[in-house]
């Protein structure tokens, strides 16, 4: 909200060509403005085309060849379904909170969507289909991101952080049947799954040490033991993601 407000004030100053005069303090949303003149209605309306622009963002394919897209309708980004090439979009979600992402569960007509509350970035994961209601997978007070799936869709793994703790965990669950997630791995630093091997026996995850260095690890899902991939690789050249090859390597 702050950036659009600053842009609006700047546009008004350029349009009038006059210096701002001291006015009483104003409360606009969560911002307290002092010495900022009131913005004329016509200026507010003029910048709406830039503040409320609408764009379509591809999310994932569904098994029948149709696709999920995210489009901002009103004040939030929601999921839409496009059944055929060039077809009309049909809105799927209508929540008060925006949908951050959606990923189809392999071999299923259901998908997992990511959503937070009030922009707090403590994301929760939900499963749902094009019809029906969303089923929560995660719990309040946690931040959940980076869901990845096994080839058969029987395993979903994701990263979870808990408020007040520096520990991260990689959890796993069968998204088709639900139930209590199991802890696949835990770390004192930020970790996130990148991919699951075709045989669902191993998982590649990324450990982020800084904004300049990531480390890749392979996790044996049966033993819970992890080993670093290419430990002697130069930090600057280390990739930030990995994809398991079809042959399982």
PDB file of C-alpha atoms in Angstrom:
ATOM      1  CA  UNK A   1       0.000   0.000   0.000  1.00  0.00           C
ATOM      2  CA  UNK A   2       2.872   2.421   0.683  1.00  0.00           C
ATOM      3  CA  UNK A   3       4.387   2.342  -2.824  1.00  0.00           C
ATOM      4  CA  UNK A   4       1.104   3.068  -4.696  1.00  0.00           C
ATOM      5  CA  UNK A   5       0.375   5.871  -2.222  1.00  0.00           C
ATOM      6  CA  UNK A   6       3.804   7.442  -2.784  1.00  0.00           C
ATOM      7  CA  UNK A   7       3.323   7.176  -6.551  1.00  0.00           C
ATOM      8  CA  UNK A   8      -0.046   8.908  -6.267  1.00  0.00           C
ATOM      9  CA  UNK A   9       1.406  11.778  -4.226  1.00  0.00           C
ATOM     10  CA  UNK A  10       4.290  12.176  -6.691  1.00  0.00           C
ATOM     11  CA  UNK A  11       1.902  12.275  -9.650  1.00  0.00           C
ATOM     12  CA  UNK A  12      -0.161  14.970  -7.966  1.00  0.00           C
ATOM     13  CA  UNK A  13       2.928  17.075  -7.258  1.00  0.00           C
ATOM     14  CA  UNK A  14       3.994  16.886 -10.908  1.00  0.00           C
ATOM     15  CA  UNK A  15       0.501  17.681 -12.149  1.00  0.00           C
ATOM     16  CA  UNK A  16       0.060  20.782 -10.015  1.00  0.00           C
ATOM     17  CA  UNK A  17       3.646  22.026 -10.149  1.00  0.00           C
ATOM     18  CA  UNK A  18       3.278  23.503  -6.692  1.00  0.00           C
ATOM     19  CA  UNK A  19       5.106  22.728  -3.489  1.00  0.00           C
ATOM     20  CA  UNK A  20       3.230  20.754  -0.865  1.00  0.00           C
ATOM     21  CA  UNK A  21       1.837  22.867   1.936  1.00  0.00           C
ATOM     22  CA  UNK A  22       1.707  21.754   5.522  1.00  0.00           C
ATOM     23  CA  UNK A  23      -1.675  20.247   6.346  1.00  0.00           C
ATOM     24  CA  UNK A  24      -3.015  18.370   9.374  1.00  0.00           C
ATOM     25  CA  UNK A  25      -1.849  14.806   9.923  1.00  0.00           C
ATOM     26  CA  UNK A  26      -3.821  12.180   7.993  1.00  0.00           C
ATOM     27  CA  UNK A  27      -4.300   8.486   8.639  1.00  0.00           C
ATOM     28  CA  UNK A  28      -4.505   6.509   5.386  1.00  0.00           C
ATOM     29  CA  UNK A  29      -4.760   2.784   6.072  1.00  0.00           C
ATOM     30  CA  UNK A  30      -1.729   1.876   8.190  1.00  0.00           C
ATOM     31  CA  UNK A  31       0.222   4.975   7.103  1.00  0.00           C
ATOM     32  CA  UNK A  32       0.305   8.247   9.049  1.00  0.00           C
ATOM     33  CA  UNK A  33       0.885  11.205   6.724  1.00  0.00           C
ATOM     34  CA  UNK A  34       2.077  14.578   7.934  1.00  0.00           C
ATOM     35  CA  UNK A  35       2.577  17.575   5.655  1.00  0.00           C
ATOM     36  CA  UNK A  36       1.010  15.786   2.682  1.00  0.00           C
ATOM     37  CA  UNK A  37      -1.785  17.620   0.848  1.00  0.00           C
ATOM     38  CA  UNK A  38      -5.078  15.925   0.107  1.00  0.00           C
ATOM     39  CA  UNK A  39      -5.160  14.229  -3.294  1.00  0.00           C
ATOM     40  CA  UNK A  40      -7.932  15.381  -5.657  1.00  0.00           C
ATOM     41  CA  UNK A  41     -10.495  12.746  -6.689  1.00  0.00           C
ATOM     42  CA  UNK A  42      -9.579  13.050 -10.387  1.00  0.00           C
ATOM     43  CA  UNK A  43      -5.952  12.228  -9.635  1.00  0.00           C
ATOM     44  CA  UNK A  44      -6.929   9.204  -7.550  1.00  0.00           C
ATOM     45  CA  UNK A  45      -9.091   7.942 -10.400  1.00  0.00           C
ATOM     46  CA  UNK A  46      -6.363   8.563 -12.988  1.00  0.00           C
ATOM     47  CA  UNK A  47      -3.849   6.278 -11.260  1.00  0.00           C
ATOM     48  CA  UNK A  48      -6.268   3.379 -10.776  1.00  0.00           C
ATOM     49  CA  UNK A  49      -5.373   2.002 -14.203  1.00  0.00           C
ATOM     50  CA  UNK A  50      -1.815   1.500 -12.927  1.00  0.00           C
ATOM     51  CA  UNK A  51      -2.670   0.353  -9.396  1.00  0.00           C
ATOM     52  CA  UNK A  52      -5.382  -2.108 -10.415  1.00  0.00           C
ATOM     53  CA  UNK A  53      -4.020  -3.530 -13.651  1.00  0.00           C
ATOM     54  CA  UNK A  54      -5.159  -7.074 -14.436  1.00  0.00           C
ATOM     55  CA  UNK A  55      -2.781  -9.781 -15.620  1.00  0.00           C
ATOM     56  CA  UNK A  56      -3.104 -13.522 -16.172  1.00  0.00           C
ATOM     57  CA  UNK A  57      -0.410 -15.809 -14.761  1.00  0.00           C
ATOM     58  CA  UNK A  58      -0.066 -19.480 -15.711  1.00  0.00           C
ATOM     59  CA  UNK A  59      -0.093 -21.851 -12.723  1.00  0.00           C
ATOM     60  CA  UNK A  60      -0.308 -25.448 -13.968  1.00  0.00           C
ATOM     61  CA  UNK A  61      -1.900 -27.948 -16.372  1.00  0.00           C
ATOM     62  CA  UNK A  62      -4.748 -30.233 -15.322  1.00  0.00           C
ATOM     63  CA  UNK A  63      -4.873 -33.878 -16.509  1.00  0.00           C
ATOM     64  CA  UNK A  64      -7.451 -33.146 -19.234  1.00  0.00           C
ATOM     65  CA  UNK A  65      -5.191 -30.559 -20.898  1.00  0.00           C
ATOM     66  CA  UNK A  66      -6.965 -27.533 -19.436  1.00  0.00           C
ATOM     67  CA  UNK A  67      -5.065 -25.116 -17.252  1.00  0.00           C
ATOM     68  CA  UNK A  68      -5.154 -23.105 -14.067  1.00  0.00           C
ATOM     69  CA  UNK A  69      -4.280 -19.429 -14.185  1.00  0.00           C
ATOM     70  CA  UNK A  70      -4.159 -16.723 -11.520  1.00  0.00           C
ATOM     71  CA  UNK A  71      -5.819 -13.402 -12.283  1.00  0.00           C
ATOM     72  CA  UNK A  72      -6.455 -10.417 -10.077  1.00  0.00           C
ATOM     73  CA  UNK A  73     -10.181  -9.760  -9.753  1.00  0.00           C
ATOM     74  CA  UNK A  74     -11.134  -6.884  -7.486  1.00  0.00           C
ATOM     75  CA  UNK A  75      -8.485  -6.487  -4.810  1.00  0.00           C
ATOM     76  CA  UNK A  76      -7.119 -10.046  -4.738  1.00  0.00           C
ATOM     77  CA  UNK A  77      -5.538 -12.606  -7.049  1.00  0.00           C
ATOM     78  CA  UNK A  78      -7.772 -15.645  -7.542  1.00  0.00           C
ATOM     79  CA  UNK A  79      -7.604 -18.920  -9.475  1.00  0.00           C
ATOM     80  CA  UNK A  80      -9.365 -19.359 -12.802  1.00  0.00           C
ATOM     81  CA  UNK A  81      -9.845 -22.353 -15.088  1.00  0.00           C
ATOM     82  CA  UNK A  82      -9.358 -22.203 -18.871  1.00  0.00           C
ATOM     83  CA  UNK A  83     -10.832 -25.326 -20.493  1.00  0.00           C
ATOM     84  CA  UNK A  84      -9.697 -24.867 -24.119  1.00  0.00           C
ATOM     85  CA  UNK A  85      -7.159 -22.787 -26.060  1.00  0.00           C
ATOM     86  CA  UNK A  86      -8.607 -19.289 -26.443  1.00  0.00           C
ATOM     87  CA  UNK A  87     -11.489 -20.228 -24.153  1.00  0.00           C
ATOM     88  CA  UNK A  88     -13.074 -18.033 -21.509  1.00  0.00           C
ATOM     89  CA  UNK A  89     -11.724 -18.170 -17.982  1.00  0.00           C
ATOM     90  CA  UNK A  90     -13.968 -19.426 -15.212  1.00  0.00           C
ATOM     91  CA  UNK A  91     -13.282 -18.237 -11.688  1.00  0.00           C
ATOM     92  CA  UNK A  92     -12.573 -21.073  -9.243  1.00  0.00           C
ATOM     93  CA  UNK A  93     -11.717 -19.355  -5.935  1.00  0.00           C
ATOM     94  CA  UNK A  94     -13.540 -16.410  -4.388  1.00  0.00           C
ATOM     95  CA  UNK A  95     -11.759 -15.909  -1.060  1.00  0.00           C
ATOM     96  CA  UNK A  96     -10.984 -12.629   0.649  1.00  0.00           C
ATOM     97  CA  UNK A  97      -7.276 -13.548   0.611  1.00  0.00           C
ATOM     98  CA  UNK A  98      -5.193 -13.821  -2.588  1.00  0.00           C
ATOM     99  CA  UNK A  99      -3.950 -17.142  -3.949  1.00  0.00           C
ATOM    100  CA  UNK A 100      -0.153 -17.104  -4.183  1.00  0.00           C
ATOM    101  CA  UNK A 101       0.314 -20.264  -6.272  1.00  0.00           C
ATOM    102  CA  UNK A 102      -1.334 -23.513  -7.388  1.00  0.00           C
ATOM    103  CA  UNK A 103       0.193 -26.847  -8.455  1.00  0.00           C
ATOM    104  CA  UNK A 104      -1.627 -29.884  -9.821  1.00  0.00           C
ATOM    105  CA  UNK A 105      -1.272 -33.167  -7.930  1.00  0.00           C
ATOM    106  CA  UNK A 106       0.062 -35.733 -10.461  1.00  0.00           C
ATOM    107  CA  UNK A 107      -2.476 -38.312 -11.685  1.00  0.00           C
ATOM    108  CA  UNK A 108      -5.278 -36.383 -10.025  1.00  0.00           C
ATOM    109  CA  UNK A 109      -7.866 -33.749 -10.857  1.00  0.00           C
ATOM    110  CA  UNK A 110      -7.006 -31.963  -7.611  1.00  0.00           C
ATOM    111  CA  UNK A 111      -4.406 -29.290  -6.954  1.00  0.00           C
ATOM    112  CA  UNK A 112      -2.580 -27.703  -4.035  1.00  0.00           C
ATOM    113  CA  UNK A 113      -2.883 -23.953  -3.574  1.00  0.00           C
ATOM    114  CA  UNK A 114      -0.862 -21.602  -1.388  1.00  0.00           C
ATOM    115  CA  UNK A 115      -2.480 -18.740   0.534  1.00  0.00           C
ATOM    116  CA  UNK A 116      -1.571 -16.448   3.436  1.00  0.00           C
ATOM    117  CA  UNK A 117      -3.637 -14.070   5.578  1.00  0.00           C
ATOM    118  CA  UNK A 118      -3.465 -10.309   5.305  1.00  0.00           C
ATOM    119  CA  UNK A 119      -0.161 -10.438   3.443  1.00  0.00           C
ATOM    120  CA  UNK A 120       1.693 -11.878   6.464  1.00  0.00           C
ATOM    121  CA  UNK A 121       3.506 -14.444   4.246  1.00  0.00           C
ATOM    122  CA  UNK A 122       2.798 -17.251   6.720  1.00  0.00           C
ATOM    123  CA  UNK A 123       1.528 -19.415   3.904  1.00  0.00           C
ATOM    124  CA  UNK A 124      -0.850 -22.335   4.324  1.00  0.00           C
ATOM    125  CA  UNK A 125      -1.419 -25.176   1.849  1.00  0.00           C
ATOM    126  CA  UNK A 126      -4.842 -26.406   0.766  1.00  0.00           C
ATOM    127  CA  UNK A 127      -6.041 -29.122  -1.602  1.00  0.00           C
ATOM    128  CA  UNK A 128      -9.152 -28.815  -3.727  1.00  0.00           C
ATOM    129  CA  UNK A 129     -10.627 -29.550  -7.138  1.00  0.00           C
ATOM    130  CA  UNK A 130     -12.381 -27.239  -9.582  1.00  0.00           C
ATOM    131  CA  UNK A 131     -15.543 -27.722  -7.533  1.00  0.00           C
ATOM    132  CA  UNK A 132     -16.059 -28.191  -3.826  1.00  0.00           C
ATOM    133  CA  UNK A 133     -14.264 -26.613  -0.890  1.00  0.00           C
ATOM    134  CA  UNK A 134     -10.590 -26.340  -0.002  1.00  0.00           C
ATOM    135  CA  UNK A 135      -9.166 -28.811   2.507  1.00  0.00           C
ATOM    136  CA  UNK A 136      -6.330 -27.472   4.719  1.00  0.00           C
ATOM    137  CA  UNK A 137      -3.134 -29.523   4.781  1.00  0.00           C
ATOM    138  CA  UNK A 138      -1.091 -27.351   7.144  1.00  0.00           C
ATOM    139  CA  UNK A 139      -1.688 -25.695  10.512  1.00  0.00           C
ATOM    140  CA  UNK A 140      -1.874 -22.103  11.733  1.00  0.00           C
ATOM    141  CA  UNK A 141       1.290 -20.565  13.146  1.00  0.00           C
ATOM    142  CA  UNK A 142       3.472 -22.181  10.478  1.00  0.00           C
ATOM    143  CA  UNK A 143       4.877 -21.035   7.149  1.00  0.00           C
ATOM    144  CA  UNK A 144       4.614 -23.608   4.370  1.00  0.00           C
ATOM    145  CA  UNK A 145       6.190 -23.334   0.910  1.00  0.00           C
ATOM    146  CA  UNK A 146       7.800 -25.146  -2.033  1.00  0.00           C
ATOM    147  CA  UNK A 147       5.474 -28.165  -2.443  1.00  0.00           C
ATOM    148  CA  UNK A 148       6.864 -30.873  -4.763  1.00  0.00           C
ATOM    149  CA  UNK A 149       5.332 -34.210  -5.752  1.00  0.00           C
ATOM    150  CA  UNK A 150       6.369 -37.758  -6.521  1.00  0.00           C
ATOM    151  CA  UNK A 151       5.664 -38.986 -10.043  1.00  0.00           C
ATOM    152  CA  UNK A 152       2.608 -40.981  -8.917  1.00  0.00           C
ATOM    153  CA  UNK A 153       1.240 -38.140  -6.779  1.00  0.00           C
ATOM    154  CA  UNK A 154       1.293 -40.279  -3.620  1.00  0.00           C
ATOM    155  CA  UNK A 155       3.846 -38.059  -1.866  1.00  0.00           C
ATOM    156  CA  UNK A 156       3.883 -34.303  -1.458  1.00  0.00           C
ATOM    157  CA  UNK A 157       6.865 -32.757   0.329  1.00  0.00           C
ATOM    158  CA  UNK A 158       7.183 -29.144   1.421  1.00  0.00           C
ATOM    159  CA  UNK A 159       9.137 -26.845   3.743  1.00  0.00           C
ATOM    160  CA  UNK A 160       7.682 -25.709   7.054  1.00  0.00           C
ATOM    161  CA  UNK A 161       8.867 -23.012   9.440  1.00  0.00           C
ATOM    162  CA  UNK A 162       7.317 -22.350  12.843  1.00  0.00           C
ATOM    163  CA  UNK A 163       6.902 -18.969  14.483  1.00  0.00           C
ATOM    164  CA  UNK A 164       9.518 -18.281  17.128  1.00  0.00           C
ATOM    165  CA  UNK A 165      11.892 -20.982  15.893  1.00  0.00           C
ATOM    166  CA  UNK A 166      14.864 -20.957  13.510  1.00  0.00           C
ATOM    167  CA  UNK A 167      14.304 -24.631  12.669  1.00  0.00           C
ATOM    168  CA  UNK A 168      12.905 -25.700   9.308  1.00  0.00           C
ATOM    169  CA  UNK A 169      11.385 -29.077   8.530  1.00  0.00           C
ATOM    170  CA  UNK A 170      10.619 -30.893   5.308  1.00  0.00           C
ATOM    171  CA  UNK A 171       7.297 -32.662   5.741  1.00  0.00           C
ATOM    172  CA  UNK A 172       5.599 -35.296   3.621  1.00  0.00           C
ATOM    173  CA  UNK A 173       2.024 -36.517   3.177  1.00  0.00           C
ATOM    174  CA  UNK A 174      -0.124 -38.326   0.638  1.00  0.00           C
ATOM    175  CA  UNK A 175      -2.182 -35.388  -0.712  1.00  0.00           C
ATOM    176  CA  UNK A 176      -4.864 -37.728  -2.054  1.00  0.00           C
ATOM    177  CA  UNK A 177      -5.688 -39.371   1.271  1.00  0.00           C
ATOM    178  CA  UNK A 178      -4.553 -36.697   3.733  1.00  0.00           C
ATOM    179  CA  UNK A 179      -3.730 -37.574   7.324  1.00  0.00           C
ATOM    180  CA  UNK A 180      -0.966 -36.331   9.595  1.00  0.00           C
ATOM    181  CA  UNK A 181       2.220 -35.245   7.773  1.00  0.00           C
ATOM    182  CA  UNK A 182       5.457 -37.022   8.668  1.00  0.00           C
ATOM    183  CA  UNK A 183       8.780 -35.254   9.197  1.00  0.00           C
ATOM    184  CA  UNK A 184      11.232 -36.223   6.464  1.00  0.00           C
ATOM    185  CA  UNK A 185      14.079 -33.950   7.548  1.00  0.00           C
ATOM    186  CA  UNK A 186      14.791 -31.116   9.967  1.00  0.00           C
ATOM    187  CA  UNK A 187      17.437 -28.389   9.914  1.00  0.00           C
ATOM    188  CA  UNK A 188      18.412 -25.382  11.997  1.00  0.00           C
ATOM    189  CA  UNK A 189      18.619 -23.316   8.792  1.00  0.00           C
ATOM    190  CA  UNK A 190      16.350 -22.648   5.835  1.00  0.00           C
ATOM    191  CA  UNK A 191      15.756 -25.729   3.678  1.00  0.00           C
ATOM    192  CA  UNK A 192      13.273 -26.390   0.890  1.00  0.00           C
ATOM    193  CA  UNK A 193      12.582 -29.446  -1.297  1.00  0.00           C
ATOM    194  CA  UNK A 194      13.419 -29.112  -5.006  1.00  0.00           C
ATOM    195  CA  UNK A 195      12.310 -32.443  -6.481  1.00  0.00           C
ATOM    196  CA  UNK A 196      11.508 -36.086  -5.740  1.00  0.00           C
ATOM    197  CA  UNK A 197      13.200 -38.912  -7.658  1.00  0.00           C
ATOM    198  CA  UNK A 198      10.982 -41.013  -9.980  1.00  0.00           C
ATOM    199  CA  UNK A 199      11.226 -44.005  -7.630  1.00  0.00           C
ATOM    200  CA  UNK A 200      10.119 -41.807  -4.687  1.00  0.00           C
ATOM    201  CA  UNK A 201      13.065 -43.136  -2.667  1.00  0.00           C
ATOM    202  CA  UNK A 202      15.112 -39.938  -2.684  1.00  0.00           C
ATOM    203  CA  UNK A 203      14.503 -36.219  -2.484  1.00  0.00           C
ATOM    204  CA  UNK A 204      16.661 -33.284  -3.524  1.00  0.00           C
ATOM    205  CA  UNK A 205      16.524 -30.250  -1.244  1.00  0.00           C
ATOM    206  CA  UNK A 206      18.224 -26.857  -1.085  1.00  0.00           C
ATOM    207  CA  UNK A 207      19.805 -25.383   2.023  1.00  0.00           C
ATOM    208  CA  UNK A 208      20.062 -21.595   1.803  1.00  0.00           C
ATOM    209  CA  UNK A 209      22.980 -20.117   3.703  1.00  0.00           C
ATOM    210  CA  UNK A 210      22.707 -16.582   2.302  1.00  0.00           C
ATOM    211  CA  UNK A 211      21.415 -14.724  -0.736  1.00  0.00           C
ATOM    212  CA  UNK A 212      24.655 -15.729  -2.483  1.00  0.00           C
ATOM    213  CA  UNK A 213      25.078 -19.338  -1.433  1.00  0.00           C
ATOM    214  CA  UNK A 214      22.806 -22.366  -1.673  1.00  0.00           C
ATOM    215  CA  UNK A 215      23.811 -25.975  -1.076  1.00  0.00           C
ATOM    216  CA  UNK A 216      22.208 -29.047  -2.656  1.00  0.00           C
ATOM    217  CA  UNK A 217      21.514 -32.228  -0.696  1.00  0.00           C
ATOM    218  CA  UNK A 218      20.122 -35.655  -1.495  1.00  0.00           C
ATOM    219  CA  UNK A 219      17.861 -37.145   1.165  1.00  0.00           C
ATOM    220  CA  UNK A 220      17.271 -40.894   1.472  1.00  0.00           C
ATOM    221  CA  UNK A 221      13.580 -41.037   2.378  1.00  0.00           C
ATOM    222  CA  UNK A 222      13.887 -44.498   3.946  1.00  0.00           C
ATOM    223  CA  UNK A 223      16.801 -43.821   6.276  1.00  0.00           C
ATOM    224  CA  UNK A 224      16.374 -40.055   6.708  1.00  0.00           C
ATOM    225  CA  UNK A 225      20.070 -39.505   5.981  1.00  0.00           C
ATOM    226  CA  UNK A 226      21.128 -36.563   3.799  1.00  0.00           C
ATOM    227  CA  UNK A 227      24.338 -36.073   1.861  1.00  0.00           C
ATOM    228  CA  UNK A 228      25.570 -32.937   0.190  1.00  0.00           C
ATOM    229  CA  UNK A 229      25.818 -32.940  -3.601  1.00  0.00           C
ATOM    230  CA  UNK A 230      29.079 -31.579  -5.044  1.00  0.00           C
ATOM    231  CA  UNK A 231      30.467 -30.364  -1.687  1.00  0.00           C
ATOM    232  CA  UNK A 232      33.582 -28.923  -3.342  1.00  0.00           C
ATOM    233  CA  UNK A 233      31.652 -26.848  -5.868  1.00  0.00           C
ATOM    234  CA  UNK A 234      32.284 -23.115  -5.833  1.00  0.00           C
ATOM    235  CA  UNK A 235      29.518 -21.303  -3.934  1.00  0.00           C
ATOM    236  CA  UNK A 236      29.024 -18.703  -6.659  1.00  0.00           C
ATOM    237  CA  UNK A 237      28.308 -21.390  -9.261  1.00  0.00           C
ATOM    238  CA  UNK A 238      26.038 -23.570  -7.143  1.00  0.00           C
ATOM    239  CA  UNK A 239      22.552 -23.853  -8.742  1.00  0.00           C
ATOM    240  CA  UNK A 240      19.569 -22.823  -6.668  1.00  0.00           C
ATOM    241  CA  UNK A 241      17.336 -25.673  -7.839  1.00  0.00           C
ATOM    242  CA  UNK A 242      17.564 -29.203  -9.145  1.00  0.00           C
ATOM    243  CA  UNK A 243      15.447 -31.488 -11.280  1.00  0.00           C
ATOM    244  CA  UNK A 244      15.708 -35.278 -11.017  1.00  0.00           C
ATOM    245  CA  UNK A 245      16.321 -36.957 -14.347  1.00  0.00           C
ATOM    246  CA  UNK A 246      13.908 -39.549 -15.706  1.00  0.00           C
ATOM    247  CA  UNK A 247      16.468 -42.319 -15.163  1.00  0.00           C
ATOM    248  CA  UNK A 248      16.477 -41.503 -11.430  1.00  0.00           C
ATOM    249  CA  UNK A 249      19.910 -39.858 -11.341  1.00  0.00           C
TER     250      UNK A 249
END
